[in-house]
CSV table of C-alpha atoms and ligand atoms in Angstrom, one decimal:
chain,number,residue,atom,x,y,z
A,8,UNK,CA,-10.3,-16.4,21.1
A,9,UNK,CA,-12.5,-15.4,18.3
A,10,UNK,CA,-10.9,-13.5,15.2
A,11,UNK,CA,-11.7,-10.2,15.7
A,12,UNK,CA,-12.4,-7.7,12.7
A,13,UNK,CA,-12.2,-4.0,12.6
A,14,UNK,CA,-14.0,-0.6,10.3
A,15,UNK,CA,-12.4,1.9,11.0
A,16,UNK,CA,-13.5,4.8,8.6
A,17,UNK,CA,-12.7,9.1,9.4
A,18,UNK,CA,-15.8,10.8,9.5
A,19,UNK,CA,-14.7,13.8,7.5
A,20,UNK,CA,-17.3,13.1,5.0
A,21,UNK,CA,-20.2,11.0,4.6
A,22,UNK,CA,-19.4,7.6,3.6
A,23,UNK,CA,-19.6,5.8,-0.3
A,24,UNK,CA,-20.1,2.9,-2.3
A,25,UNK,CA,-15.8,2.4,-1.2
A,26,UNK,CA,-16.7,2.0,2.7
A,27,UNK,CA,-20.0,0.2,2.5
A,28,UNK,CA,-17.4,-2.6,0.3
A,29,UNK,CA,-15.2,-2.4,3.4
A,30,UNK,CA,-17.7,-2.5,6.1
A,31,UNK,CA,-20.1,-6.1,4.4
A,32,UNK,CA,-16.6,-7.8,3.8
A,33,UNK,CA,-15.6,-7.1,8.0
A,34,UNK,CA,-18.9,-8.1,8.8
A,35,UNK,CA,-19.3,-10.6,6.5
A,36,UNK,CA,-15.5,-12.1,7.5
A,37,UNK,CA,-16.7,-11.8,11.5
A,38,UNK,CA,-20.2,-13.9,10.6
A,39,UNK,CA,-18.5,-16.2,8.7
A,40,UNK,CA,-15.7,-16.9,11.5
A,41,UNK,CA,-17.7,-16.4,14.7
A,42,UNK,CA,-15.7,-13.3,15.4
A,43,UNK,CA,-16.3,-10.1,16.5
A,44,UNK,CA,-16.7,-6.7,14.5
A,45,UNK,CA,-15.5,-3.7,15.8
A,46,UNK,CA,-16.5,-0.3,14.6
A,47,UNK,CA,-13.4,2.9,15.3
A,48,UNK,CA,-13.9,6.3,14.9
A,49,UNK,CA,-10.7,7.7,13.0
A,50,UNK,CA,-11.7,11.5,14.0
A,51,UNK,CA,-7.9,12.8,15.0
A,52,UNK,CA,-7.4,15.2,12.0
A,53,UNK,CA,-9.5,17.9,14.0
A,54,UNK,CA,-9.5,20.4,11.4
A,55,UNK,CA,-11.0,17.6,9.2
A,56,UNK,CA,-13.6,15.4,11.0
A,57,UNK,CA,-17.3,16.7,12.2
A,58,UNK,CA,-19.7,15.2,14.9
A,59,UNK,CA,-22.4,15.0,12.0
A,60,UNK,CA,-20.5,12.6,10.0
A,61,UNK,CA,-19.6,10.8,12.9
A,62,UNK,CA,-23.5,10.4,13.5
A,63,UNK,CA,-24.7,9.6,9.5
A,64,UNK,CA,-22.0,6.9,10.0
A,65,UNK,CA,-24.1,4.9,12.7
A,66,UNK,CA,-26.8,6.2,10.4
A,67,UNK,CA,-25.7,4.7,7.1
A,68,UNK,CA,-24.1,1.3,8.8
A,69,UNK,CA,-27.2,0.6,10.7
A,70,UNK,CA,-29.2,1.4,7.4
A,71,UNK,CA,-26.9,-1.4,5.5
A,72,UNK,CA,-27.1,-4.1,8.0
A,73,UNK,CA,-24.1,-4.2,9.4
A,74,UNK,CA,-24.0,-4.8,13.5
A,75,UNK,CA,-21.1,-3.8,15.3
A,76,UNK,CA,-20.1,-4.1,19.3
A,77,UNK,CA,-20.2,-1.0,21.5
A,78,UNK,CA,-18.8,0.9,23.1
A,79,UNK,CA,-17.3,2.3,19.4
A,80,UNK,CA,-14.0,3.4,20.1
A,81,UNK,CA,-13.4,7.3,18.9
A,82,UNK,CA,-9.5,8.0,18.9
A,83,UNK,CA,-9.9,11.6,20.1
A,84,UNK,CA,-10.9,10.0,23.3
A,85,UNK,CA,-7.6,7.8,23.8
A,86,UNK,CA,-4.9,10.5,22.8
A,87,UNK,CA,-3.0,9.5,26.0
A,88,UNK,CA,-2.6,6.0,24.7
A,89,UNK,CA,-0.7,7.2,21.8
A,90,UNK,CA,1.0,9.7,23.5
A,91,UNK,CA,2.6,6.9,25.6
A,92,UNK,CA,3.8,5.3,21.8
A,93,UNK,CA,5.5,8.3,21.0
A,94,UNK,CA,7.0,8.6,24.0
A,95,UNK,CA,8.1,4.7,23.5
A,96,UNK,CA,9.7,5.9,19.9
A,97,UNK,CA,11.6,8.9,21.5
A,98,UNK,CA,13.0,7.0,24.2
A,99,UNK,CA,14.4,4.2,21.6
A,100,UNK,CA,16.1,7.6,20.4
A,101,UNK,CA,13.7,7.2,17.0
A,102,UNK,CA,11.7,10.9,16.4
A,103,UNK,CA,12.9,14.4,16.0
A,104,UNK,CA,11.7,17.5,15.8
A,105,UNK,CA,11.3,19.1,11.9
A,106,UNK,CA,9.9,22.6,11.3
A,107,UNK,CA,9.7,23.5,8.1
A,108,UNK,CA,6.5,24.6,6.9
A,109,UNK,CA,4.8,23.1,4.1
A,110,UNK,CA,5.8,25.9,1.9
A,111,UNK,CA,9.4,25.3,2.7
A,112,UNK,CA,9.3,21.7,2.3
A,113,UNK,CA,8.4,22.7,-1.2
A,114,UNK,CA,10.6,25.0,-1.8
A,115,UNK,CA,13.0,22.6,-0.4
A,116,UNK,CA,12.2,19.6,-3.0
A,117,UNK,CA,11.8,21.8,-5.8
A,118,UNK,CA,15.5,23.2,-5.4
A,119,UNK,CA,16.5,19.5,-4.8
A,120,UNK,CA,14.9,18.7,-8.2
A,121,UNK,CA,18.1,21.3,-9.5
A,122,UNK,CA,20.0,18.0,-9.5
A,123,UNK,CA,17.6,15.3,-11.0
A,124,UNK,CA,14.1,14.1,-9.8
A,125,UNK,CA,13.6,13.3,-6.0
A,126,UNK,CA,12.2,10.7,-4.7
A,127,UNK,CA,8.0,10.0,-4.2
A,128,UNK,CA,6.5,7.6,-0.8
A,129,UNK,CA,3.8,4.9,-2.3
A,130,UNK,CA,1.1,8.0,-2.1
A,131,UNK,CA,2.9,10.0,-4.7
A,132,UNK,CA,4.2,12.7,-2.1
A,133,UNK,CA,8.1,13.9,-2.1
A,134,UNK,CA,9.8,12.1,1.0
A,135,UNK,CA,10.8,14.7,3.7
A,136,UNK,CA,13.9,16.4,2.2
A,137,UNK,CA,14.9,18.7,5.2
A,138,UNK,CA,17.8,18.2,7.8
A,139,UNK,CA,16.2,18.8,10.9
A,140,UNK,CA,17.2,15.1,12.1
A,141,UNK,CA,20.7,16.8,12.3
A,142,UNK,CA,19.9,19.6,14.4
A,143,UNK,CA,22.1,20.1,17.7
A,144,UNK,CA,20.2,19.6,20.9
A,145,UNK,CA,20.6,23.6,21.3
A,146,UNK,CA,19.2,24.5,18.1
A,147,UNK,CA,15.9,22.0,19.3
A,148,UNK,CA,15.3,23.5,22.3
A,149,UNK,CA,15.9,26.9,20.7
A,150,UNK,CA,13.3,26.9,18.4
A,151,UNK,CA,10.5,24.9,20.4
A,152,UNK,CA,11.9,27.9,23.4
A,153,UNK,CA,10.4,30.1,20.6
A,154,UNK,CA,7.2,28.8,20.3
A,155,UNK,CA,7.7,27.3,16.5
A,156,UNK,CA,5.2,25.1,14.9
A,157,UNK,CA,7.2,21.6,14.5
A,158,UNK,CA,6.3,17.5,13.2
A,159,UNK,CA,7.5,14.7,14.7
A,160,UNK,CA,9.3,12.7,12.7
A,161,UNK,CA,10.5,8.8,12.7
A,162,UNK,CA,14.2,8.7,11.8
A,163,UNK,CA,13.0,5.4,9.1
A,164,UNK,CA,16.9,5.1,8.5
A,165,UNK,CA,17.7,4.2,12.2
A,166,UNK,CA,14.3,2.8,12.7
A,167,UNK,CA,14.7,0.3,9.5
A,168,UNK,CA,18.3,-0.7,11.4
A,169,UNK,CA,17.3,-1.7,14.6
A,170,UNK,CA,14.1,-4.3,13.6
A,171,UNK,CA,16.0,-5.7,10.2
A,172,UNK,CA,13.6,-6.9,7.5
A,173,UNK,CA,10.0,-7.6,7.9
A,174,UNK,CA,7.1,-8.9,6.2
A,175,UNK,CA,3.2,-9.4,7.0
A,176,UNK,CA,0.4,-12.2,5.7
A,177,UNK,CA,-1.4,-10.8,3.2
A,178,UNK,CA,-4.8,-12.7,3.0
A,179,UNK,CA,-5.9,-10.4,0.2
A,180,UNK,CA,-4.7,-8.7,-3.1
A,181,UNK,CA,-1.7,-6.6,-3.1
A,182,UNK,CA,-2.0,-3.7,-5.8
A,183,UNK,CA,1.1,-6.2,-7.3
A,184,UNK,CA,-0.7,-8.7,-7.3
A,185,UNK,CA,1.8,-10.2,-4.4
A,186,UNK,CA,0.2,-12.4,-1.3
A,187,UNK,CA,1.0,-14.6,1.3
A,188,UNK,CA,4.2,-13.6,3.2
A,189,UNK,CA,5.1,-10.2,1.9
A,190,UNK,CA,8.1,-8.0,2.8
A,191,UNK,CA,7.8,-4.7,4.0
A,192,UNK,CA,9.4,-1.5,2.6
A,193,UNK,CA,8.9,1.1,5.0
A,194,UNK,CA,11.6,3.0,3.9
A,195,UNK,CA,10.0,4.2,0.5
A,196,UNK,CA,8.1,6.7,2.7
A,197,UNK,CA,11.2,8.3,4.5
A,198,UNK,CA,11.0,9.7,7.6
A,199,UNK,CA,7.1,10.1,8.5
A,200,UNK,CA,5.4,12.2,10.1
A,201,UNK,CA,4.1,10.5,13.9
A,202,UNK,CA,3.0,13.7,15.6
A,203,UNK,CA,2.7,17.4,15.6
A,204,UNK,CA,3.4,20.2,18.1
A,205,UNK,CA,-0.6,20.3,18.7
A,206,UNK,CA,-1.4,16.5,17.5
A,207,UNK,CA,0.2,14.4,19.6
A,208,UNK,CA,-0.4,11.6,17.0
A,209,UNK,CA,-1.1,10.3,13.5
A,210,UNK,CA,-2.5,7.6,10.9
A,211,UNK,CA,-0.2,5.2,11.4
A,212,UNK,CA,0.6,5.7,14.9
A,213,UNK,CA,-2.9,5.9,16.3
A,214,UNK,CA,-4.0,2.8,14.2
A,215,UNK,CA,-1.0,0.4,15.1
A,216,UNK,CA,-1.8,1.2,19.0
A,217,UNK,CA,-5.6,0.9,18.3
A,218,UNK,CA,-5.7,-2.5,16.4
A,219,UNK,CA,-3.1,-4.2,19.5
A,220,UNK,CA,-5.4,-2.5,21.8
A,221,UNK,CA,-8.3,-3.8,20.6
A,222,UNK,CA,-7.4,-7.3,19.6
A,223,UNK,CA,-7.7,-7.0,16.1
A,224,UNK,CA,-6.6,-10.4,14.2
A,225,UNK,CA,-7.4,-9.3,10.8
A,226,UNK,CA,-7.6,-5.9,9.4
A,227,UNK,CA,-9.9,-6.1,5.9
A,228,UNK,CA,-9.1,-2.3,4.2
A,229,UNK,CA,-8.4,-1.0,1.1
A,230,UNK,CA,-5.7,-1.4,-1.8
A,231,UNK,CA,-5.2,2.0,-1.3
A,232,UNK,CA,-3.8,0.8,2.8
A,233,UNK,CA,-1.4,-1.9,1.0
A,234,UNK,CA,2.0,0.5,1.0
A,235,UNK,CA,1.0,2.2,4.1
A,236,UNK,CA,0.9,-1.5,6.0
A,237,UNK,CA,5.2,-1.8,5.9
A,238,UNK,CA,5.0,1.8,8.0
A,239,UNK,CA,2.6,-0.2,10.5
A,240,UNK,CA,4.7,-3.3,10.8
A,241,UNK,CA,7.4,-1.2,11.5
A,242,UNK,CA,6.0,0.8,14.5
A,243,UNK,CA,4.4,-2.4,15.8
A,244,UNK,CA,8.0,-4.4,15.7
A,245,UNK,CA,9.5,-1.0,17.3
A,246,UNK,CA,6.8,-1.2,20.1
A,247,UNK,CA,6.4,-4.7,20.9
A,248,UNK,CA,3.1,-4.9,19.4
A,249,UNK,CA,1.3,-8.1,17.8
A,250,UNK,CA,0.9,-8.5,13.9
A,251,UNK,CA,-2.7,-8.7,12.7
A,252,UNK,CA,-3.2,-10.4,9.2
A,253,UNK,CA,-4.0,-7.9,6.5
A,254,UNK,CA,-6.6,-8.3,3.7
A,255,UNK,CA,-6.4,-5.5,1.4
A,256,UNK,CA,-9.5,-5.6,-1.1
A,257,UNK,CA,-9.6,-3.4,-4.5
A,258,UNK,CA,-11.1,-0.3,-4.2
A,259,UNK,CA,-14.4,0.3,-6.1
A,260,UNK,CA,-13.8,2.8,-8.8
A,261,UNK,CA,-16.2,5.5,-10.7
A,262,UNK,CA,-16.9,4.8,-14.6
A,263,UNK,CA,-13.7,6.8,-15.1
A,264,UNK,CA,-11.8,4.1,-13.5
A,265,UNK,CA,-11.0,6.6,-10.1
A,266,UNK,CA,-11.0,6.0,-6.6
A,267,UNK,CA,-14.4,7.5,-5.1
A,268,UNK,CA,-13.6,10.2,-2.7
A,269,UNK,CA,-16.3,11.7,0.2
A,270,UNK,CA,-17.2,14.5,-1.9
A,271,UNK,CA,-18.2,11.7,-5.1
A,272,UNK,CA,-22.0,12.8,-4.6
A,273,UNK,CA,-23.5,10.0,-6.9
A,274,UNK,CA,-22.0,7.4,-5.5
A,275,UNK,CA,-22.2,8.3,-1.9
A,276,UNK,CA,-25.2,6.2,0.6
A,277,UNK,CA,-27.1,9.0,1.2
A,278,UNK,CA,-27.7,9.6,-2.4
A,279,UNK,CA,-28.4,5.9,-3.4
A,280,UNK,CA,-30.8,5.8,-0.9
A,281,UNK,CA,-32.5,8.6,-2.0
A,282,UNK,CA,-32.9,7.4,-5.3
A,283,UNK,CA,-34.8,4.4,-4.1
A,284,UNK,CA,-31.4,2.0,-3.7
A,285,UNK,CA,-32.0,-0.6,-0.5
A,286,UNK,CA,-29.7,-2.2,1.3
A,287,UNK,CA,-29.4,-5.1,-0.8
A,288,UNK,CA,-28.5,-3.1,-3.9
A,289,UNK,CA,-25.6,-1.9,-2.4
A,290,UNK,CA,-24.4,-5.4,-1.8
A,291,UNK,CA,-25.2,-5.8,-5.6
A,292,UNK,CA,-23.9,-2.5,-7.0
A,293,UNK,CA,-20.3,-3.6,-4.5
A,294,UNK,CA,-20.5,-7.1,-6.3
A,295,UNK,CA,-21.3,-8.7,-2.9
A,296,UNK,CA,-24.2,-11.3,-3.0
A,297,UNK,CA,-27.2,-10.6,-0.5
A,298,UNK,CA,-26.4,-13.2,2.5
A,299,UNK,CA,-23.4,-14.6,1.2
A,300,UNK,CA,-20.9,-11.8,0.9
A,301,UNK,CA,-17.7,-12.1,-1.1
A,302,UNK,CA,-15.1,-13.6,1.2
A,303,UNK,CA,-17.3,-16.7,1.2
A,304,UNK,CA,-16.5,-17.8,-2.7
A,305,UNK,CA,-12.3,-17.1,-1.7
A,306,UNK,CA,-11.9,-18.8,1.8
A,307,UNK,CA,-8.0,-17.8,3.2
B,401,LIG,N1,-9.4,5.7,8.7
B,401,LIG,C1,-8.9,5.3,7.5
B,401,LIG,C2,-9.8,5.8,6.4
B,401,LIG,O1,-10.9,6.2,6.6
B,401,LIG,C3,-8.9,3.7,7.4
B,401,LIG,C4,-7.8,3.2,8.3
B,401,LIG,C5,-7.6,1.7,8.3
B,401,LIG,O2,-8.5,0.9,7.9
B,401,LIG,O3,-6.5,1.3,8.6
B,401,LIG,O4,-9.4,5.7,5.2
C-alpha cells in the first residue's frame, strides 16, 4: 500500500507562511514516496470556522502547487463517526460528565493556587481541577434532567491504567530535541475534554478516528502538535486504532521569534501574493527548495 500523507488545516482563518511549510513537506513527502496526499477540513469548532476560508484554502493550496485527492474530507460531515468513538470510550467506562463553566473552572484553580501553584497541560492551560468525575449517577442525570451545559471528559487516570505505557516513532524533531521511539505522557494534560453537550466531538477525538479512517501512515504537523500526539496514542490504543508515524517540523516563526497565528497579516498567502510573491518564493521564504523540498536532504 502506498504511504499515505495528510493536511489537515481549520479554516477559521486564512492560511500563513506556517501551513504553506506544512502543506510542501506532505506533498513533497507523498511525491517523494509514491504516496498519496490527502487534504481534511478540520471545521468542527462551529462558532470558529467559515465556508469562505474553507474556499481561499483550495484557493491558496491550488495557488502553491500542491495537488491533493478528492473527495476532501470536511469533519462536520462525519460527526456520526466520532460519535461512535465516544460511545466506544463511555462504554470502556472512560468519560464523564463535567459542568462547570469556564468561569468556575477559574475560579476553581485560582482558589486551588491558595495552597501552591497548580499544575499546567503542554499548552500552558491549568488541568481540569473540578470533581465532577465523582458525581453519583443521581446527581448526573439530575443536572443533564435540567438542561445544564456539560463537557465530556476522559478520566486520563483510569484511561492511563488500562493501556500501560506507550510511545510513538517520531520521524521528525521533538521540541526536546527527542526522536525515534518516544514515550508518551498523556497524563500531563489531565482529564481532556472529548465532547460537549452540543459537540459531539473534539481535536483529538475527531483526528485519531479521521487519520485510521483514512489510512494515514505518516502525519507531518507542527512542533506545536508534539505534546498533543501522547493524547492521540492514547485514544487510538483505547480504540483499537492503528499508529501512524509522526513527523513534527519546527514551526516558522515572525522576526520576534513567535508562532504566526491567522490573524499575522504580513505573513499570511494572500498578502504575499499581493505583494508580487509567487509560488516559488514561498518555498524560498519556508526554506524549502523549488522541486526538491526539504524532507529530500533528511531521508527517515
Ligand atoms: N487542524 C489542526 C490545525 O489547523 C491540525 C491538526 C493536525 O495536523 O493534527 O492546527
Amino acid at each position: 500500500m502506498p504511504p499515505v500523507f495528510r493536511f489537515a488545516p481549520s479554516p477559521n482563518g486564512l492560511l500563513h507562511l506556517g501551513h504553506a511549510y506544512s502543506a510542501l513537506l506532505n506533498f513533497d513527502r507523498a511525491r517523494q514516496t509514491g504516496g498519496r496526499l490527502l487534504l481534511r477540513i478540520e471545521d468542527i469548532d462551529a462558532t470558529r470556522c467559515r465556508p469562505e476560508f474553507e474556499t481561499a484554502i483550495y484557493e491558496d493550496l491550488a495557488w502553491l502547487g500542491v495537488a491533493w485527492e478528492t473527495p476532501v474530507r470536511r469533519q462536520s460531515d462525519h460527526l456520526a463517526d466520532y460519535r461512535a468513538a465516544l460511545e466506544k470510550l463511555s462504554a470502556l467506562g472512560l468519560v464523564y460528565p463535567a459542568f462547570e463553566s469556564r468561569a468556575e473552572i477559574a475560579r476553581l484553580v485560582a482558589a486551588r493556587e491558595a495552597d501552591g501553584p497548580w499544575p499546567c497541560d503542554p499548552d500552558g492551560a491549568p488541568l481540569y481541577p473540578g470533581t465532577a468525575k465523582s458525581l453519583s449517577a443521581d446527581e448526573r442525570a439530575r443536572a443533564m434532567g435540567a438542561g445544564a451545559p456539560y463537557a465530556l471528559r476522559l478520566d486520563m487516570e483510569a484511561a492511563c491504567r488500562l493501556v500501560g505505557g506507550l510511545t510513538w516513532t517520531e520521524l521528525g524533531e521533538a521540541p526536546g530535541g527527542e526522536r525515534g521511539i518516544v514515550a508518551a505522557r498523556p497524563e500531563a494534560w489531565g482529564d481532556v475534554i472529548l465532547a460537549r453537550k452540543e459537540t459531539p466531538t473534539s481535536y483529538h477525538l475527531s483526528v485519531v478516528v479521521d487519520d485510521a479512517l483514512q489510512d494515514v501512515s505518516e502525519v507531518i504537523r507542527g512542533q506545536d502538535l508534539f505534546h498533543a500526539t501522547s493524547v492521540h496514542r492514547l485514544l487510538q490504543t483505547l480504540l483499537g486504532l492503528p499508529a501512524p508515524a509522526y513527523r513534527h517540523h519546527p514551526l516558522i516563526r515572525d522576526e520576534a521569534g513567535r508562532k504566526l497565528s491567522k490573524s499575522t497579516r504580513s505573513t499570511g498567502l494572500r498578502e504575499l501574493q499581493r505583494a508580487g510573491v509567487s509560488p516559488a518564493g514561498i518555498c524560498q521564504l519556508v526554506g524549502l527548495g523549488q522541486d526538491s523540498l526539504g524532507f529530500s536532504k533528511t531521508p527517515p
